[in-house]
CSV table of C-alpha atoms and ligand atoms in Angstrom, one decimal:
chain,number,residue,atom,x,y,z
A,1,MET,CA,88.4,91.7,91.1
A,2,ASN,CA,87.4,89.3,88.3
A,3,ASP,CA,87.0,92.4,86.1
A,4,ILE,CA,90.7,93.1,86.4
A,5,PRO,CA,92.6,89.9,85.3
A,6,GLU,CA,96.0,91.5,86.1
A,7,LEU,CA,95.2,91.1,89.8
A,8,SER,CA,95.1,87.4,89.5
A,9,LEU,CA,98.5,87.1,87.9
A,10,GLN,CA,101.0,84.7,89.5
A,11,ASN,CA,103.3,87.6,90.5
A,12,VAL,CA,100.6,89.6,92.1
A,13,ARG,CA,99.9,88.9,95.8
A,14,ILE,CA,96.9,90.2,97.8
A,15,ALA,CA,96.5,89.3,101.5
A,16,ASN,CA,92.9,90.6,101.7
A,17,PRO,CA,91.1,90.4,98.4
A,18,GLU,CA,87.7,91.5,99.9
A,19,HIS,CA,89.3,94.7,101.1
A,20,VAL,CA,91.0,95.4,97.8
A,21,THR,CA,87.8,94.7,95.9
A,22,GLU,CA,85.9,97.1,98.2
A,23,VAL,CA,88.5,99.9,97.8
A,24,ILE,CA,88.6,99.6,94.0
A,25,GLN,CA,84.8,99.5,93.8
A,26,ASN,CA,84.7,102.7,95.9
A,27,MET,CA,87.3,104.3,93.7
A,28,ILE,CA,85.3,103.3,90.5
A,29,ARG,CA,82.1,104.7,92.1
A,30,ASP,CA,83.8,108.0,93.0
A,31,GLY,CA,85.6,108.4,89.7
A,32,GLN,CA,88.6,110.5,88.6
A,33,ASN,CA,87.6,113.8,90.4
A,34,LYS,CA,88.1,112.1,93.8
A,35,LEU,CA,91.4,110.5,93.0
A,36,GLN,CA,95.0,111.5,93.7
A,37,VAL,CA,98.2,109.4,93.2
A,38,VAL,CA,101.3,109.4,95.3
A,39,ALA,CA,104.3,107.4,94.0
A,40,ASP,CA,107.9,106.8,94.9
A,41,PHE,CA,110.4,107.0,92.0
A,42,ASP,CA,113.3,104.6,92.2
A,43,ARG,CA,112.3,101.0,91.5
A,44,THR,CA,108.6,102.1,91.7
A,45,LEU,CA,108.1,104.3,88.6
A,46,SER,CA,111.6,103.2,87.4
A,47,LYS,CA,112.6,99.6,86.8
A,48,TYR,CA,114.7,97.4,89.0
A,49,THR,CA,115.7,95.4,86.0
A,50,HIS,CA,115.4,95.8,82.2
A,51,ARG,CA,115.7,92.6,80.2
A,52,GLY,CA,117.6,91.0,83.1
A,53,GLN,CA,120.1,93.8,83.7
A,54,ILE,CA,119.8,95.8,86.9
A,55,CYS,CA,118.9,99.4,86.2
A,56,SER,CA,120.2,102.6,87.8
A,57,THR,CA,118.6,104.5,90.6
A,58,CYS,CA,118.9,108.3,90.6
A,59,HIS,CA,122.1,108.0,92.6
A,60,ASN,CA,123.5,105.2,90.4
A,61,VAL,CA,123.1,107.4,87.3
A,62,LEU,CA,125.9,109.6,88.6
A,63,GLU,CA,128.2,106.6,88.7
A,64,GLU,CA,127.7,105.7,85.1
A,65,GLY,CA,129.5,107.3,82.1
A,66,HIS,CA,132.6,109.5,82.2
A,67,VAL,CA,131.3,112.7,83.7
A,68,LEU,CA,132.2,112.2,87.4
A,69,PRO,CA,135.7,111.2,88.4
A,70,GLU,CA,136.8,107.7,89.5
A,71,PHE,CA,137.2,108.7,93.1
A,72,TYR,CA,133.5,109.7,93.2
A,73,LYS,CA,132.4,106.4,91.7
A,74,ASP,CA,134.6,104.3,94.0
A,75,GLU,CA,133.4,106.0,97.1
A,76,ALA,CA,129.8,106.1,96.1
A,77,ARG,CA,129.8,102.3,95.4
A,78,ALA,CA,131.6,101.6,98.6
A,79,LEU,CA,128.9,103.5,100.5
A,80,ARG,CA,126.2,101.6,98.8
A,81,ASP,CA,127.8,98.2,99.4
A,82,HIS,CA,127.8,99.1,103.0
A,83,TYR,CA,124.5,100.7,103.5
A,84,PHE,CA,122.1,99.2,100.9
A,85,PRO,CA,122.0,95.8,102.7
A,86,ILE,CA,121.0,97.6,105.9
A,87,GLU,CA,118.2,99.5,104.0
A,88,MET,CA,116.8,96.3,102.7
A,89,ASN,CA,117.3,94.1,105.8
A,90,PRO,CA,113.9,92.9,106.9
A,91,LYS,CA,115.2,91.9,110.3
A,92,LEU,CA,115.9,95.5,111.4
A,93,THR,CA,113.2,98.0,112.4
A,94,ILE,CA,112.7,101.3,110.7
A,95,GLU,CA,113.8,103.0,114.0
A,96,GLU,CA,117.1,101.1,113.9
A,97,LYS,CA,117.6,102.0,110.2
A,98,ILE,CA,116.9,105.7,110.4
A,99,PRO,CA,120.2,106.9,111.9
A,100,VAL,CA,122.1,104.7,109.5
A,101,MET,CA,120.2,106.0,106.5
A,102,VAL,CA,120.9,109.6,107.6
A,103,GLU,CA,124.6,108.7,107.8
A,104,TRP,CA,124.5,107.3,104.2
A,105,TRP,CA,122.6,110.2,102.6
A,106,THR,CA,124.9,112.7,104.5
A,107,LYS,CA,128.1,111.0,103.2
A,108,ALA,CA,126.7,110.6,99.7
A,109,HIS,CA,125.6,114.2,99.5
A,110,ASP,CA,128.9,115.5,100.8
A,111,LEU,CA,130.8,113.3,98.3
A,112,LEU,CA,128.7,114.7,95.4
A,113,SER,CA,129.1,118.3,96.6
A,114,LYS,CA,132.9,118.0,96.1
A,115,CYS,CA,132.4,117.4,92.4
A,116,HIS,CA,130.7,120.6,91.4
A,117,ILE,CA,128.7,119.2,88.5
A,118,THR,CA,126.5,121.4,86.3
A,119,LYS,CA,122.9,121.0,85.1
A,120,ASP,CA,124.2,120.0,81.7
A,121,ASP,CA,126.3,117.2,83.3
A,122,VAL,CA,123.1,115.9,84.9
A,123,ARG,CA,121.3,115.9,81.6
A,124,ILE,CA,124.2,114.1,79.8
A,125,MET,CA,124.5,111.5,82.6
A,126,VAL,CA,120.8,110.8,82.4
A,127,GLU,CA,120.8,110.5,78.7
A,128,ASN,CA,123.6,107.9,78.8
A,129,SER,CA,122.3,106.0,81.8
A,130,THR,CA,120.6,102.7,82.4
A,131,ALA,CA,117.8,104.3,84.4
A,132,ARG,CA,114.5,103.2,82.8
A,133,LEU,CA,110.9,104.1,83.5
A,134,ARG,CA,108.7,101.0,83.8
A,135,ASP,CA,106.9,99.9,80.7
A,136,GLY,CA,103.5,101.6,80.8
A,137,CYS,CA,104.8,104.7,82.6
A,138,THR,CA,104.2,107.0,79.7
A,139,TRP,CA,100.6,105.9,79.5
A,140,PHE,CA,100.2,106.3,83.2
A,141,PHE,CA,101.6,109.9,83.2
A,142,ASP,CA,99.6,110.9,80.1
A,143,GLN,CA,96.4,109.4,81.4
A,144,LEU,CA,96.7,111.1,84.8
A,145,GLN,CA,97.4,114.4,83.0
A,146,ALA,CA,94.4,113.9,80.6
A,147,THR,CA,92.0,113.3,83.5
A,148,ASP,CA,93.5,116.1,85.7
A,149,ILE,CA,94.6,113.7,88.5
A,150,PRO,CA,97.4,115.1,90.6
A,151,LEU,CA,100.5,112.9,90.8
A,152,LEU,CA,103.0,113.5,93.6
A,153,ILE,CA,106.3,111.8,93.1
A,154,PHE,CA,108.0,111.6,96.4
A,155,SER,CA,111.6,110.4,96.3
A,156,ALA,CA,114.7,110.1,98.4
A,157,GLY,CA,116.7,110.1,95.2
A,158,ILE,CA,117.8,113.3,93.4
A,159,GLY,CA,115.1,115.6,92.1
A,160,ASP,CA,117.3,117.0,89.2
A,161,VAL,CA,117.9,113.4,88.0
A,162,ILE,CA,114.2,112.4,88.2
A,163,ILE,CA,113.1,115.5,86.2
A,164,GLU,CA,115.6,114.7,83.5
A,165,VAL,CA,114.7,111.0,83.4
A,166,ILE,CA,111.0,111.9,83.0
A,167,LYS,CA,111.7,114.6,80.4
A,168,HIS,CA,114.0,112.2,78.4
A,169,GLN,CA,111.8,109.1,78.5
A,170,ALA,CA,108.2,110.5,78.9
A,171,THR,CA,106.7,113.9,79.5
A,172,LEU,CA,106.8,116.0,82.6
A,173,HIS,CA,103.2,117.3,82.9
A,174,ASP,CA,101.9,120.1,85.0
A,175,ASN,CA,99.8,117.8,87.2
A,176,MET,CA,103.0,116.2,88.4
A,177,LYS,CA,105.0,117.4,91.4
A,178,VAL,CA,108.4,115.9,92.2
A,179,VAL,CA,109.4,116.3,95.8
A,180,SER,CA,113.0,115.1,96.3
A,181,ASN,CA,116.5,116.2,97.1
A,182,TYR,CA,117.4,119.0,94.7
A,183,LEU,CA,120.9,120.2,93.9
A,184,GLU,CA,121.9,123.8,94.7
A,185,TYR,CA,124.0,125.7,92.1
A,186,ASP,CA,126.2,128.8,92.4
A,187,ASP,CA,126.2,131.7,90.0
A,188,GLN,CA,128.5,129.8,87.6
A,189,GLY,CA,126.0,126.9,87.5
A,190,LYS,CA,128.2,124.6,89.5
A,191,MET,CA,126.6,122.4,92.2
A,192,THR,CA,127.6,123.5,95.7
A,193,GLY,CA,125.2,121.3,97.8
A,194,PHE,CA,121.6,120.3,98.3
A,195,GLN,CA,118.5,122.5,98.9
A,196,ASP,CA,116.2,122.1,101.9
A,197,GLU,CA,115.9,119.2,104.3
A,198,MET,CA,117.3,115.8,103.3
A,199,ILE,CA,114.7,113.2,102.3
A,200,HIS,CA,115.9,109.6,102.9
A,201,VAL,CA,113.9,106.4,102.5
A,202,TYR,CA,112.5,106.5,106.1
A,203,ASN,CA,111.5,110.1,106.7
A,204,LYS,CA,108.9,110.4,104.0
A,205,ASN,CA,106.3,111.0,106.7
A,206,GLU,CA,107.9,114.3,107.6
A,207,GLY,CA,109.1,117.5,106.1
A,208,ALA,CA,108.3,119.8,103.2
A,209,ILE,CA,105.3,118.3,101.5
A,210,HIS,CA,103.4,117.4,104.7
A,211,ASP,CA,104.0,121.0,106.1
A,212,SER,CA,103.0,122.6,102.8
A,213,ASP,CA,99.4,123.1,101.6
A,214,TYR,CA,99.8,120.4,98.9
A,215,PHE,CA,97.5,117.9,100.6
A,216,GLN,CA,95.2,120.6,102.0
A,217,LYS,CA,94.4,121.8,98.4
A,218,LEU,CA,93.5,118.2,97.5
A,219,GLU,CA,91.3,117.6,100.5
A,220,HIS,CA,88.3,116.9,98.2
A,221,ARG,CA,90.3,114.0,96.6
A,222,ASN,CA,89.5,111.4,99.3
A,223,ASN,CA,90.8,108.4,97.3
A,224,VAL,CA,94.6,107.8,97.2
A,225,ILE,CA,96.6,105.3,95.2
A,226,LEU,CA,100.0,105.0,96.9
A,227,MET,CA,102.8,103.2,95.1
A,228,GLY,CA,106.1,102.3,96.6
A,229,ASP,CA,108.9,99.7,96.9
A,230,SER,CA,110.0,100.3,100.4
A,231,LEU,CA,108.3,100.2,103.8
A,232,GLY,CA,109.2,103.9,104.2
A,233,ASP,CA,107.0,104.7,101.1
A,234,LEU,CA,103.9,103.6,103.1
A,235,HIS,CA,104.1,107.0,104.8
A,236,MET,CA,104.3,109.2,101.7
A,237,ALA,CA,100.6,110.2,101.9
A,238,ASP,CA,100.4,110.6,105.7
A,239,GLY,CA,99.7,114.3,105.2
A,240,ALA,CA,96.7,113.7,103.0
A,241,VAL,CA,93.5,115.1,104.4
A,242,GLY,CA,90.1,113.3,104.7
A,243,VAL,CA,91.3,110.0,103.1
A,244,GLN,CA,88.4,107.6,102.6
A,245,ASN,CA,89.9,105.0,100.4
A,246,LYS,CA,93.6,104.2,100.1
A,247,LEU,CA,95.0,101.5,97.9
A,248,LYS,CA,98.6,100.7,98.7
A,249,ILE,CA,100.5,99.0,95.9
A,250,GLY,CA,104.0,97.7,96.6
A,251,PHE,CA,106.7,96.6,94.2
A,252,LEU,CA,108.9,93.9,95.7
A,253,ASN,CA,112.0,93.7,93.6
A,254,VAL,CA,114.7,92.1,95.9
A,255,LYS,CA,114.8,89.7,98.8
A,256,VAL,CA,111.4,88.5,97.7
A,257,GLU,CA,111.2,85.4,99.8
A,258,GLU,CA,112.3,87.0,103.0
A,259,SER,CA,110.2,90.1,102.6
A,260,LEU,CA,107.0,88.9,101.1
A,261,GLU,CA,105.1,88.2,104.3
A,262,LEU,CA,105.9,91.6,105.7
A,263,TYR,CA,105.0,93.4,102.4
A,264,MET,CA,101.7,91.5,102.2
A,265,LYS,CA,100.9,92.8,105.7
A,266,LYS,CA,101.7,96.4,104.9
A,267,TYR,CA,100.7,96.7,101.2
A,268,ASP,CA,97.2,95.9,99.9
A,269,ILE,CA,98.7,94.6,96.6
A,270,VAL,CA,102.3,93.3,96.2
A,271,ILE,CA,103.8,93.0,92.7
A,272,LEU,CA,106.8,90.7,92.5
A,273,GLU,CA,109.7,91.2,90.1
A,274,ASP,CA,107.9,93.1,87.4
A,275,GLU,CA,109.2,95.6,84.9
A,276,THR,CA,105.8,97.2,84.1
A,277,LEU,CA,103.0,99.3,85.5
A,278,ASN,CA,100.4,97.0,84.0
A,279,VAL,CA,98.6,96.2,87.3
A,280,VAL,CA,98.4,99.9,88.2
A,281,ASN,CA,97.3,100.9,84.7
A,282,ALA,CA,94.6,98.1,84.7
A,283,ILE,CA,93.1,99.5,87.9
A,284,LEU,CA,93.3,103.1,86.6
A,285,ARG,CA,91.5,102.0,83.4
A,286,LYS,CA,88.5,101.0,85.5
A,287,VAL,CA,88.5,104.1,87.7
A,288,LEU,CA,88.9,106.7,84.9
B,1,C5P,O1,113.0,107.1,95.0
B,1,C5P,P1,113.4,106.5,96.3
B,1,C5P,O2,112.9,107.1,97.5
B,1,C5P,O3,113.1,105.0,96.3
B,1,C5P,O4,115.1,106.6,96.2
B,1,C5P,C1,115.9,106.2,97.2
B,1,C5P,C2,116.7,105.0,96.7
B,1,C5P,O5,118.0,105.4,96.3
B,1,C5P,C3,117.0,104.1,97.9
B,1,C5P,O6,116.2,102.9,97.7
B,1,C5P,C4,118.5,103.8,97.9
B,1,C5P,O7,118.8,102.5,97.9
B,1,C5P,C5,119.0,104.5,96.7
B,1,C5P,N1,120.2,105.3,97.1
B,1,C5P,C6,121.4,105.1,96.4
B,1,C5P,N2,122.5,105.8,96.7
B,1,C5P,C7,122.5,106.7,97.7
B,1,C5P,C8,121.3,107.0,98.4
B,1,C5P,C9,120.2,106.2,98.0
B,1,C5P,O8,121.4,104.2,95.5
B,1,C5P,N3,123.6,107.4,97.9
């Protein structure tokens, strides 16, 4: 770990340094051909704050600017005010939270479906939004592409928004797969609803990607870097086959004091209130 000074920073917490050292050493030994990366999007690849201002999540993007009507913004904000504290409440179990999250996503998706936005609307909203990729994200994407390492972005946000954010602020490479909630459009290009099963923060262990052959095809890549900001994100790579070394990196952006102990139990490395991917990139630099 001494070789990676970023791991000793004040805002980087590691419960078991010996374990982290061993996993990183194994990843360095095995090299790029054995590695795959699975990352959440909102507040993991994207920032929680940018120069002190809170940034938009995928859903927040739709509430900025003048594209969507006021009734949408008011109702979407009211839903978040009610449900977000429940999502982040460390005193509730995941089992207790799941039905409440399904209720939130269902109401939010129904609300958006009433507005019949177009693909162009999504692009315009993203371009004018405060959603920001973390500093270092472009290097991270480009480096994974250059070394042919698959990156699965697994998000309970909105796929169409994620794709636009990445295209606008970095490059969407062909080694990247974005699994998320995608909008469905009619023949006139107006949104009518959502495709496939809903992905919310706590069902990332189920559904499309785990049932597909995505992880089967990567079974020779036994080393996984997993990046998330929620406890639900810990399950994003549950479908991965033959995993030998998994490094779980958690970004703790809110309720730091209350959640730190739990995050340190669940994530190998916990990064507090950071706007960058510096720690992840420092590890990658050693492995690649
Ligand atoms: O990418 P990720 O899986 O983290 O995206 C989900 C995030 O989007 C959640 O953390 C949740 O707080 C947020 N969200 C929102 N508005 C909704 C639904 C989810 O801001 N209607």
